[in-house]
PDB file of C-alpha atoms and ligand atoms in Angstrom:
ATOM      1  CA  MET A  18      -5.823  29.517 -12.182  1.00  0.00           C
ATOM      2  CA  VAL A  19      -2.709  28.589 -14.193  1.00  0.00           C
ATOM      3  CA  ALA A  20      -2.465  28.517 -17.999  1.00  0.00           C
ATOM      4  CA  CYS A  21      -1.566  25.140 -19.560  1.00  0.00           C
ATOM      5  CA  PRO A  22       1.763  25.528 -21.438  1.00  0.00           C
ATOM      6  CA  TYR A  23       0.528  23.215 -24.198  1.00  0.00           C
ATOM      7  CA  CYS A  24      -3.040  24.306 -25.020  1.00  0.00           C
ATOM      8  CA  GLY A  25      -3.363  27.528 -23.016  1.00  0.00           C
ATOM      9  CA  GLY A  26      -6.403  26.201 -21.111  1.00  0.00           C
ATOM     10  CA  GLU A  27      -7.085  27.544 -17.635  1.00  0.00           C
ATOM     11  CA  VAL A  28      -6.190  24.909 -15.021  1.00  0.00           C
ATOM     12  CA  GLU A  29      -7.462  25.100 -11.470  1.00  0.00           C
ATOM     13  CA  ARG A  30      -4.784  24.802  -8.782  1.00  0.00           C
ATOM     14  CA  GLN A  31      -5.319  23.258  -5.332  1.00  0.00           C
ATOM     15  CA  PRO A  32      -3.366  24.742  -2.411  1.00  0.00           C
ATOM     16  CA  GLY A  33       0.128  23.210  -2.303  1.00  0.00           C
ATOM     17  CA  GLU A  34      -0.239  21.541  -5.685  1.00  0.00           C
ATOM     18  CA  VAL A  35       3.014  21.699  -7.699  1.00  0.00           C
ATOM     19  CA  VAL A  36       2.267  19.366 -10.612  1.00  0.00           C
ATOM     20  CA  LEU A  37      -0.922  20.109 -12.521  1.00  0.00           C
ATOM     21  CA  THR A  38      -2.728  18.024 -15.102  1.00  0.00           C
ATOM     22  CA  CYS A  39      -4.597  19.985 -17.771  1.00  0.00           C
ATOM     23  CA  PRO A  40      -8.218  18.763 -17.957  1.00  0.00           C
ATOM     24  CA  TYR A  41      -8.415  19.792 -21.637  1.00  0.00           C
ATOM     25  CA  CYS A  42      -5.351  18.214 -23.216  1.00  0.00           C
ATOM     26  CA  GLY A  43      -4.074  15.953 -20.391  1.00  0.00           C
ATOM     27  CA  THR A  44      -0.624  17.572 -20.283  1.00  0.00           C
ATOM     28  CA  ALA A  45       1.086  17.390 -16.895  1.00  0.00           C
ATOM     29  CA  PHE A  46       3.289  20.356 -16.037  1.00  0.00           C
ATOM     30  CA  THR A  47       5.014  21.763 -12.960  1.00  0.00           C
ATOM     31  CA  VAL A  48       4.146  25.143 -11.523  1.00  0.00           C
ATOM     32  CA  GLY A  49       7.887  25.925 -11.207  1.00  0.00           C
ATOM     33  CA  GLY A  50       8.576  25.072 -14.865  1.00  0.00           C
ATOM     34  CA  GLY A  51      10.558  21.866 -14.132  1.00  0.00           C
ATOM     35  CA  GLU A  52      10.461  18.910 -16.493  1.00  0.00           C
ATOM     36  CA  VAL A  53       7.810  16.264 -15.701  1.00  0.00           C
ATOM     37  CA  GLY A  54       8.948  13.481 -18.043  1.00  0.00           C
ATOM     38  CA  GLU A  55       6.669  10.916 -19.635  1.00  0.00           C
ATOM     39  CA  HIS A  56       3.132  10.870 -18.233  1.00  0.00           C
ATOM     40  CA  LEU A  57       1.551   7.426 -17.902  1.00  0.00           C
ATOM     41  CA  MET A  58      -1.433   5.869 -16.166  1.00  0.00           C
ATOM     42  CA  GLY A  59      -2.803   2.526 -15.028  1.00  0.00           C
ATOM     43  CA  ARG A  60      -6.050   1.382 -16.608  1.00  0.00           C
ATOM     44  CA  VAL A  61      -9.161   0.432 -14.661  1.00  0.00           C
ATOM     45  CA  ASN A  62      -9.569  -3.277 -15.386  1.00  0.00           C
ATOM     46  CA  TYR A  63     -12.223  -4.057 -12.747  1.00  0.00           C
ATOM     47  CA  ALA A  64     -15.681  -2.562 -12.172  1.00  0.00           C
ATOM     48  CA  PRO A  65     -16.602  -1.813  -8.511  1.00  0.00           C
ATOM     49  CA  HIS A  66     -18.931  -4.844  -8.103  1.00  0.00           C
ATOM     50  CA  ARG A  67     -16.228  -7.131  -9.530  1.00  0.00           C
ATOM     51  CA  ILE A  68     -13.622  -5.661  -7.151  1.00  0.00           C
ATOM     52  CA  PHE A  69     -16.023  -6.325  -4.253  1.00  0.00           C
ATOM     53  CA  GLU A  70     -16.576  -9.964  -5.312  1.00  0.00           C
ATOM     54  CA  LEU A  71     -12.795 -10.511  -5.491  1.00  0.00           C
ATOM     55  CA  PHE A  72     -12.316  -8.747  -2.146  1.00  0.00           C
ATOM     56  CA  LYS A  73     -14.833 -11.085  -0.453  1.00  0.00           C
ATOM     57  CA  ILE A  74     -13.088 -14.187  -1.838  1.00  0.00           C
ATOM     58  CA  TRP A  75      -9.763 -12.768  -0.602  1.00  0.00           C
ATOM     59  CA  ALA A  76     -11.192 -11.971   2.865  1.00  0.00           C
ATOM     60  CA  LEU A  77     -12.592 -15.508   3.287  1.00  0.00           C
ATOM     61  CA  ARG A  78      -9.025 -16.873   3.338  1.00  0.00           C
ATOM     62  CA  PHE A  79      -8.710 -15.552   6.911  1.00  0.00           C
ATOM     63  CA  PRO A  80      -9.969 -17.992   9.560  1.00  0.00           C
ATOM     64  CA  GLU A  81     -11.559 -15.113  11.517  1.00  0.00           C
ATOM     65  CA  THR A  82     -13.831 -14.068   8.644  1.00  0.00           C
ATOM     66  CA  PRO A  83     -17.494 -15.058   9.206  1.00  0.00           C
ATOM     67  CA  ASN A  84     -18.706 -17.926   6.985  1.00  0.00           C
ATOM     68  CA  ASP A  85     -21.660 -15.902   5.679  1.00  0.00           C
ATOM     69  CA  PHE A  86     -19.405 -12.971   4.746  1.00  0.00           C
ATOM     70  CA  GLY A  87     -19.677 -13.711   1.017  1.00  0.00           C
ATOM     71  CA  SER A  88     -23.469 -13.489   0.990  1.00  0.00           C
ATOM     72  CA  GLU A  89     -24.093 -10.939   3.784  1.00  0.00           C
ATOM     73  CA  ALA A  90     -21.508  -8.193   3.180  1.00  0.00           C
ATOM     74  CA  ARG A  91     -22.964  -5.330   1.119  1.00  0.00           C
ATOM     75  CA  LEU A  92     -21.062  -2.720  -0.885  1.00  0.00           C
ATOM     76  CA  THR A  93     -22.267   0.749   0.171  1.00  0.00           C
ATOM     77  CA  GLY A  94     -19.877   3.067  -1.660  1.00  0.00           C
ATOM     78  CA  CYS A  95     -16.895   3.093  -3.969  1.00  0.00           C
ATOM     79  CA  ASP A  96     -14.661   6.001  -5.006  1.00  0.00           C
ATOM     80  CA  LEU A  97     -12.046   5.859  -7.724  1.00  0.00           C
ATOM     81  CA  THR A  98      -8.994   8.079  -7.279  1.00  0.00           C
ATOM     82  CA  PHE A  99      -5.932   8.277  -9.511  1.00  0.00           C
ATOM     83  CA  TYR A 100      -2.884   8.775  -7.261  1.00  0.00           C
ATOM     84  CA  PRO A 101       0.232  10.328  -8.816  1.00  0.00           C
ATOM     85  CA  TYR A 102       3.625   8.633  -8.365  1.00  0.00           C
ATOM     86  CA  TRP A 103       7.046   9.480  -9.689  1.00  0.00           C
ATOM     87  CA  VAL A 104       8.421   6.227 -11.070  1.00  0.00           C
ATOM     88  CA  TYR A 105      12.179   6.100 -11.689  1.00  0.00           C
ATOM     89  CA  GLU A 106      14.668   3.978 -13.474  1.00  0.00           C
ATOM     90  CA  VAL A 107      17.961   4.516 -11.660  1.00  0.00           C
ATOM     91  CA  ALA A 108      21.244   3.035 -12.857  1.00  0.00           C
ATOM     92  CA  GLY A 109      24.932   3.650 -12.284  1.00  0.00           C
ATOM     93  CA  SER A 110      27.657   3.127  -9.717  1.00  0.00           C
ATOM     94  CA  PHE A 111      27.039   2.767  -6.024  1.00  0.00           C
ATOM     95  CA  ARG A 112      29.832   3.038  -3.465  1.00  0.00           C
ATOM     96  CA  ALA A 113      29.820   0.235  -0.885  1.00  0.00           C
ATOM     97  CA  ALA A 114      32.433  -0.697   1.731  1.00  0.00           C
ATOM     98  CA  GLY A 115      33.872  -3.382  -0.561  1.00  0.00           C
ATOM     99  CA  GLY A 116      34.152  -1.125  -3.652  1.00  0.00           C
ATOM    100  CA  LEU A 117      31.983   0.117  -6.501  1.00  0.00           C
ATOM    101  CA  GLU A 118      28.822  -1.754  -7.419  1.00  0.00           C
ATOM    102  CA  VAL A 119      27.190  -1.166 -10.812  1.00  0.00           C
ATOM    103  CA  ALA A 120      23.454  -1.622 -10.430  1.00  0.00           C
ATOM    104  CA  ALA A 121      20.017  -0.598 -11.653  1.00  0.00           C
ATOM    105  CA  ALA A 122      16.758  -0.196  -9.731  1.00  0.00           C
ATOM    106  CA  GLU A 123      13.180   0.841 -10.397  1.00  0.00           C
ATOM    107  CA  VAL A 124      11.707   2.882  -7.545  1.00  0.00           C
ATOM    108  CA  ALA A 125       8.530   4.880  -6.957  1.00  0.00           C
ATOM    109  CA  VAL A 126       8.065   8.076  -4.950  1.00  0.00           C
ATOM    110  CA  PRO A 127       4.509   9.201  -4.118  1.00  0.00           C
ATOM    111  CA  ALA A 128       3.797  12.589  -5.727  1.00  0.00           C
ATOM    112  CA  CYS A 129       0.947  13.112  -3.274  1.00  0.00           C
ATOM    113  CA  SER A 130       2.109  13.737   0.315  1.00  0.00           C
ATOM    114  CA  ARG A 131      -1.343  12.726   1.586  1.00  0.00           C
ATOM    115  CA  VAL A 132      -0.467   9.037   1.102  1.00  0.00           C
ATOM    116  CA  ARG A 133       2.441   9.187   3.602  1.00  0.00           C
ATOM    117  CA  GLY A 134       1.788   6.828   6.480  1.00  0.00           C
ATOM    118  CA  THR A 135      -0.898   4.950   4.532  1.00  0.00           C
ATOM    119  CA  PRO A 136      -0.625   1.613   2.688  1.00  0.00           C
ATOM    120  CA  LEU A 137      -0.339   3.629  -0.534  1.00  0.00           C
ATOM    121  CA  GLU A 138       3.036   5.042   0.481  1.00  0.00           C
ATOM    122  CA  ARG A 139       4.940   1.877  -0.352  1.00  0.00           C
ATOM    123  CA  LEU A 140       2.763   0.668  -3.202  1.00  0.00           C
ATOM    124  CA  LYS A 141       4.728  -1.723  -5.385  1.00  0.00           C
ATOM    125  CA  LEU A 142       4.694  -0.134  -8.814  1.00  0.00           C
ATOM    126  CA  SER A 143       5.909  -1.310 -12.146  1.00  0.00           C
ATOM    127  CA  LEU A 144       5.704   0.289 -15.570  1.00  0.00           C
ATOM    128  CA  ALA A 145       4.268  -2.926 -17.023  1.00  0.00           C
ATOM    129  CA  GLY A 146       0.794  -2.435 -18.469  1.00  0.00           C
ATOM    130  CA  LYS A 147       0.918   1.351 -18.136  1.00  0.00           C
ATOM    131  CA  VAL A 148      -0.443   3.461 -20.987  1.00  0.00           C
ATOM    132  CA  TYR A 149      -0.129   7.130 -21.938  1.00  0.00           C
ATOM    133  CA  TYR A 150      -2.179   9.386 -19.732  1.00  0.00           C
ATOM    134  CA  SER A 151      -5.604  10.366 -21.036  1.00  0.00           C
ATOM    135  CA  HIS A 152      -7.713  12.790 -19.082  1.00  0.00           C
ATOM    136  CA  ARG A 153     -10.779  11.782 -21.093  1.00  0.00           C
ATOM    137  CA  TYR A 154     -10.323   8.228 -19.823  1.00  0.00           C
ATOM    138  CA  VAL A 155     -10.180   9.401 -16.187  1.00  0.00           C
ATOM    139  CA  VAL A 156     -13.462  11.288 -16.662  1.00  0.00           C
ATOM    140  CA  GLN A 157     -15.009   8.344 -18.528  1.00  0.00           C
ATOM    141  CA  VAL A 158     -14.363   5.889 -15.669  1.00  0.00           C
ATOM    142  CA  GLY A 159     -15.604   8.404 -13.079  1.00  0.00           C
ATOM    143  CA  GLY A 160     -12.210   8.900 -11.449  1.00  0.00           C
ATOM    144  CA  LYS A 161     -10.778  11.939  -9.746  1.00  0.00           C
ATOM    145  CA  LEU A 162      -7.147  13.014  -9.451  1.00  0.00           C
ATOM    146  CA  ALA A 163      -5.341  13.335  -6.136  1.00  0.00           C
ATOM    147  CA  ALA A 164      -3.362  16.603  -6.011  1.00  0.00           C
ATOM    148  CA  ALA A 165       0.376  16.219  -6.695  1.00  0.00           C
ATOM    149  CA  ASP A 166       2.271  18.331  -4.166  1.00  0.00           C
ATOM    150  CA  VAL A 167       5.699  16.656  -4.369  1.00  0.00           C
ATOM    151  CA  GLY A 168       7.736  18.262  -7.157  1.00  0.00           C
ATOM    152  CA  PRO A 169      10.303  16.576  -9.418  1.00  0.00           C
ATOM    153  CA  GLU A 170      13.395  17.978  -7.613  1.00  0.00           C
ATOM    154  CA  GLU A 171      12.251  16.690  -4.220  1.00  0.00           C
ATOM    155  CA  ALA A 172      11.262  13.367  -5.836  1.00  0.00           C
ATOM    156  CA  ASP A 173      14.684  13.020  -7.531  1.00  0.00           C
ATOM    157  CA  ARG A 174      16.420  13.159  -4.139  1.00  0.00           C
ATOM    158  CA  ALA A 175      13.972  10.653  -2.625  1.00  0.00           C
ATOM    159  CA  ALA A 176      14.434   8.347  -5.636  1.00  0.00           C
ATOM    160  CA  VAL A 177      18.220   8.284  -5.239  1.00  0.00           C
ATOM    161  CA  SER A 178      17.977   7.330  -1.560  1.00  0.00           C
ATOM    162  CA  LEU A 179      15.346   4.688  -2.341  1.00  0.00           C
ATOM    163  CA  ALA A 180      17.647   3.258  -5.042  1.00  0.00           C
ATOM    164  CA  GLU A 181      20.536   3.249  -2.536  1.00  0.00           C
ATOM    165  CA  ALA A 182      18.332   1.305  -0.108  1.00  0.00           C
ATOM    166  CA  VAL A 183      17.382  -1.224  -2.813  1.00  0.00           C
ATOM    167  CA  VAL A 184      21.029  -1.790  -3.818  1.00  0.00           C
ATOM    168  CA  ALA A 185      22.067  -1.990  -0.133  1.00  0.00           C
ATOM    169  CA  ARG A 186      19.409  -4.649   0.530  1.00  0.00           C
ATOM    170  CA  ARG A 187      20.495  -6.641  -2.499  1.00  0.00           C
ATOM    171  CA  LEU A 188      24.177  -6.460  -1.519  1.00  0.00           C
ATOM    172  CA  SER A 189      23.406  -7.300   2.133  1.00  0.00           C
ATOM    173  CA  ARG A 190      21.472 -10.387   1.023  1.00  0.00           C
ATOM    174  CA  ARG A 191      24.316 -11.486  -1.244  1.00  0.00           C
ATOM    175  CA  LEU A 192      27.062 -10.893   1.343  1.00  0.00           C
ATOM    176  CA  GLY A 193      25.055 -12.056   4.346  1.00  0.00           C
ATOM    177  CA  ARG A 194      25.772  -8.895   6.356  1.00  0.00           C
ATOM    178  CA  SER A 195      24.411  -5.375   6.488  1.00  0.00           C
ATOM    179  CA  VAL A 196      26.022  -3.038   3.917  1.00  0.00           C
ATOM    180  CA  ALA A 197      25.690   0.754   3.534  1.00  0.00           C
ATOM    181  CA  VAL A 198      25.592   2.095  -0.015  1.00  0.00           C
ATOM    182  CA  ARG A 199      25.915   5.584  -1.537  1.00  0.00           C
ATOM    183  CA  ALA A 200      25.129   6.533  -5.155  1.00  0.00           C
ATOM    184  CA  GLU A 201      28.259   7.747  -6.924  1.00  0.00           C
ATOM    185  CA  GLY A 202      28.097   8.673 -10.587  1.00  0.00           C
ATOM    186  CA  LEU A 203      24.568   7.811 -11.688  1.00  0.00           C
ATOM    187  CA  GLU A 204      24.330   7.309 -15.445  1.00  0.00           C
ATOM    188  CA  LYS A 205      20.584   7.081 -15.594  1.00  0.00           C
ATOM    189  CA  LEU A 206      17.820   8.820 -13.665  1.00  0.00           C
ATOM    190  CA  VAL A 207      14.693   8.556 -15.818  1.00  0.00           C
ATOM    191  CA  ARG A 208      11.611  10.047 -14.245  1.00  0.00           C
ATOM    192  CA  ARG A 209       8.004   9.359 -15.233  1.00  0.00           C
ATOM    193  CA  LEU A 210       4.746  10.558 -13.752  1.00  0.00           C
ATOM    194  CA  VAL A 211       2.274   7.674 -13.338  1.00  0.00           C
ATOM    195  CA  HIS A 212      -1.332   8.016 -12.216  1.00  0.00           C
ATOM    196  CA  VAL A 213      -2.443   4.823 -10.451  1.00  0.00           C
ATOM    197  CA  PRO A 214      -6.186   4.081 -10.095  1.00  0.00           C
ATOM    198  CA  VAL A 215      -7.224   2.998  -6.587  1.00  0.00           C
ATOM    199  CA  TYR A 216     -10.703   2.094  -5.352  1.00  0.00           C
ATOM    200  CA  SER A 217     -11.667   3.215  -1.860  1.00  0.00           C
ATOM    201  CA  CYS A 218     -14.698   1.116  -0.952  1.00  0.00           C
ATOM    202  CA  ALA A 219     -17.133   1.130   1.961  1.00  0.00           C
ATOM    203  CA  TYR A 220     -19.176  -1.942   2.861  1.00  0.00           C
ATOM    204  CA  GLU A 221     -21.472  -3.092   5.602  1.00  0.00           C
ATOM    205  CA  TYR A 222     -21.653  -6.363   7.502  1.00  0.00           C
ATOM    206  CA  GLY A 223     -23.945  -7.083  10.462  1.00  0.00           C
ATOM    207  CA  GLY A 224     -24.967  -3.443  10.643  1.00  0.00           C
ATOM    208  CA  ARG A 225     -21.391  -2.131  10.990  1.00  0.00           C
ATOM    209  CA  PRO A 226     -19.372  -0.169   8.419  1.00  0.00           C
ATOM    210  CA  TYR A 227     -15.971  -1.328   7.113  1.00  0.00           C
ATOM    211  CA  ARG A 228     -13.524  -0.119   4.494  1.00  0.00           C
ATOM    212  CA  PHE A 229     -10.998  -1.454   2.017  1.00  0.00           C
ATOM    213  CA  LEU A 230      -8.642  -0.149  -0.670  1.00  0.00           C
ATOM    214  CA  ALA A 231      -7.869  -2.021  -3.881  1.00  0.00           C
ATOM    215  CA  ASP A 232      -5.735  -1.415  -6.954  1.00  0.00           C
ATOM    216  CA  ALA A 233      -8.200  -0.933  -9.856  1.00  0.00           C
ATOM    217  CA  SER A 234      -5.677  -2.204 -12.423  1.00  0.00           C
ATOM    218  CA  ASP A 235      -4.830  -5.580 -10.924  1.00  0.00           C
ATOM    219  CA  SER A 236      -7.400  -5.959  -8.062  1.00  0.00           C
ATOM    220  CA  ARG A 237      -4.755  -6.302  -5.319  1.00  0.00           C
ATOM    221  CA  VAL A 238      -6.135  -5.485  -1.867  1.00  0.00           C
ATOM    222  CA  LEU A 239      -4.016  -2.676  -0.387  1.00  0.00           C
ATOM    223  CA  TYR A 240      -5.830  -2.205   2.906  1.00  0.00           C
ATOM    224  CA  ALA A 241      -8.743  -4.043   4.487  1.00  0.00           C
ATOM    225  CA  GLU A 242     -11.002  -4.021   7.509  1.00  0.00           C
ATOM    226  CA  ILE A 243     -12.680  -7.389   8.014  1.00  0.00           C
ATOM    227  CA  PRO A 244     -15.193  -8.417  10.716  1.00  0.00           C
ATOM    228  CA  VAL A 245     -14.339 -11.243  13.130  1.00  0.00           C
ATOM    229  CA  GLU A 246     -16.812 -14.061  13.559  1.00  0.00           C
ATOM    230  CA  ALA A 247     -18.415 -14.251  17.029  1.00  0.00           C
ATOM    231  CA  ARG A 248     -17.626 -17.977  17.289  1.00  0.00           C
ATOM    232  CA  PHE A 249     -13.942 -17.280  16.632  1.00  0.00           C
ATOM    233  CA  ARG A 250     -13.872 -14.688  19.408  1.00  0.00           C
ATOM    234  CA  ALA A 251     -15.510 -17.166  21.826  1.00  0.00           C
ATOM    235  CA  ALA A 252     -12.901 -19.815  20.923  1.00  0.00           C
ATOM    236  CA  ALA A 253     -10.088 -17.305  21.461  1.00  0.00           C
ATOM    237  CA  LEU A 254     -11.541 -16.408  24.858  1.00  0.00           C
ATOM    238  CA  ALA A 255     -11.661 -20.096  25.847  1.00  0.00           C
ATOM    239  CA  GLY A 256      -8.049 -20.463  24.658  1.00  0.00           C
ATOM    240  CA  ALA A 257      -7.009 -17.534  26.836  1.00  0.00           C
ATOM    241  CA  GLY A 258      -8.713 -19.087  29.884  1.00  0.00           C
ATOM    242  CA  SER A 259      -7.034 -22.486  29.508  1.00  0.00           C
ATOM    243  CA  SER A 260      -3.601 -20.924  28.844  1.00  0.00           C
ATOM    244  CA  PHE A 261      -3.825 -18.891  32.052  1.00  0.00           C
ATOM    245  CA  ALA A 262      -4.984 -21.986  33.987  1.00  0.00           C
ATOM    246  CA  LEU A 263      -2.048 -24.016  32.592  1.00  0.00           C
ATOM    247  CA  ALA A 264       0.328 -21.166  33.460  1.00  0.00           C
ATOM    248  CA  ALA A 265      -0.863 -21.203  37.074  1.00  0.00           C
ATOM    249  CA  ALA A 266      -0.643 -25.020  37.223  1.00  0.00           C
ATOM    250  CA  SER A 267       2.903 -25.179  35.827  1.00  0.00           C
ATOM    251  CA  PHE A 268       4.005 -22.438  38.224  1.00  0.00           C
ATOM    252  CA  ALA A 269       2.684 -24.500  41.155  1.00  0.00           C
ATOM    253  CA  LEU A 270       4.300 -27.649  39.715  1.00  0.00           C
ATOM    254  CA  GLY A 271       7.666 -25.919  39.283  1.00  0.00           C
ATOM    255  CA  LEU A 272       7.592 -24.720  42.887  1.00  0.00           C
ATOM    256  CA  ALA A 273       6.505 -28.109  44.219  1.00  0.00           C
ATOM    257  CA  TYR A 274       9.394 -29.914  42.469  1.00  0.00           C
ATOM    258  CA  GLY A 275      11.966 -27.210  43.224  1.00  0.00           C
ATOM    259  CA  LEU A 276      12.504 -26.247  39.563  1.00  0.00           C
ATOM    260  CA  PRO A 277      12.726 -22.430  39.667  1.00  0.00           C
ATOM    261  CA  ALA A 278      13.541 -22.035  35.944  1.00  0.00           C
ATOM    262  CA  PHE A 279      10.554 -24.162  34.964  1.00  0.00           C
ATOM    263  CA  ALA A 280       8.392 -22.334  37.529  1.00  0.00           C
ATOM    264  CA  LEU A 281       9.195 -19.044  35.776  1.00  0.00           C
ATOM    265  CA  VAL A 282       9.708 -19.693  32.063  1.00  0.00           C
ATOM    266  CA  THR A 283       6.839 -22.062  31.299  1.00  0.00           C
ATOM    267  CA  PRO A 284       4.124 -20.002  33.041  1.00  0.00           C
ATOM    268  CA  LEU A 285       5.433 -16.862  31.345  1.00  0.00           C
ATOM    269  CA  ALA A 286       5.248 -18.485  27.908  1.00  0.00           C
ATOM    270  CA  LEU A 287       1.754 -19.797  28.605  1.00  0.00           C
ATOM    271  CA  ALA A 288       0.657 -16.422  29.956  1.00  0.00           C
ATOM    272  CA  GLY A 289       1.949 -14.917  26.700  1.00  0.00           C
ATOM    273  CA  VAL A 290      -0.218 -17.303  24.693  1.00  0.00           C
ATOM    274  CA  GLY A 291      -3.151 -16.423  26.952  1.00  0.00           C
ATOM    275  CA  ALA A 292      -2.611 -12.712  26.454  1.00  0.00           C
ATOM    276  CA  TYR A 293      -2.477 -13.203  22.690  1.00  0.00           C
ATOM    277  CA  CYS A 294      -5.748 -15.172  22.739  1.00  0.00           C
ATOM    278  CA  LEU A 295      -7.311 -12.467  24.883  1.00  0.00           C
ATOM    279  CA  TYR A 296      -6.168  -9.858  22.401  1.00  0.00           C
ATOM    280  CA  LYS A 297      -7.612 -11.901  19.528  1.00  0.00           C
ATOM    281  CA  ALA A 298     -10.892 -12.296  21.427  1.00  0.00           C
ATOM    282  CA  SER A 299     -11.155  -8.566  22.021  1.00  0.00           C
ATOM    283  CA  ALA A 300     -10.558  -7.584  18.366  1.00  0.00           C
ATOM    284  CA  ARG A 301     -13.867  -6.621  16.824  1.00  0.00           C
ATOM    285  CA  GLU A 302     -12.310  -6.461  13.419  1.00  0.00           C
ATOM    286  CA  VAL A 303      -9.159  -7.727  11.854  1.00  0.00           C
ATOM    287  CA  VAL A 304      -7.254  -5.034  10.034  1.00  0.00           C
ATOM    288  CA  VAL A 305      -5.060  -6.441   7.346  1.00  0.00           C
ATOM    289  CA  LYS A 306      -2.563  -4.114   5.781  1.00  0.00           C
ATOM    290  CA  GLU A 307      -0.942  -5.439   2.677  1.00  0.00           C
ATOM    291  CA  PHE A 308       2.243  -3.571   1.925  1.00  0.00           C
ATOM    292  CA  PHE A 309       3.876  -4.042  -1.401  1.00  0.00           C
ATOM    293  CA  ALA A 310       7.377  -2.912  -0.574  1.00  0.00           C
ATOM    294  CA  GLU A 311       9.971  -2.948  -3.301  1.00  0.00           C
ATOM    295  CA  GLY A 312      12.771  -5.483  -3.390  1.00  0.00           C
TER     296      GLY A 312
HETATM  297 ZN1   ZN B 489      -3.759  21.772 -21.863  1.00  0.00          ZN
END
């Protein structure tokens, strides 16, 4: 237990947690005493059933998705978690090979190490539409908080290198070649803690379980598992068969006419197509990962 510096309330601490949010007054504070900055949150603008309806419409854009997906898929569970992110405004001078570049960037660093390696790691975040944090609101919408175990000092360093990467990408695009950039004399490094609401949903189709993640503020799908229609898999299998047959035929043709390059390249390309079809035919589910990288 740690005492809240604002209201004195006893706050429970998870192992490894370095930024705590007081459940009584909503104040976010660091265990080490470091400054948190402004504390904001995203609002929940979609109820679970609405998110599921939008997800099904989104999933039907893929040709592999079964035609009866909209009517047959059933929502079986939905959790709402508010994930903490450090969102930065970074501005100042950046040293590049050609000289100094004055630039500004908005970058986000996950405050929860659990999201590393998941689609949530590179979530595209903006401060637009964010409101002041209210713990009462989180409780009201049935959300829980993911533990914040990345402190402000560690996040500051990550934010500077993310900003360098953003400026480097921008410069590289402008100059048409790859440019390395180093922050030199930053005038602005404004840090905010933002809790972002994310739905983790489970659904069932044809007796099998699937999962998806969606942003509860704007309904964007962040991760999805979607079943593949049986007919599509059969078509892919047929495609694989004919590609392999064509590969064999063109190999024979190339040999017969004394065209060694043709005898090698064409069958290889066709075999590649065949292998891809085979791979498509073997996939029981399509996993779509939508990354919202910055830039
Ligand atoms: Zn408090």
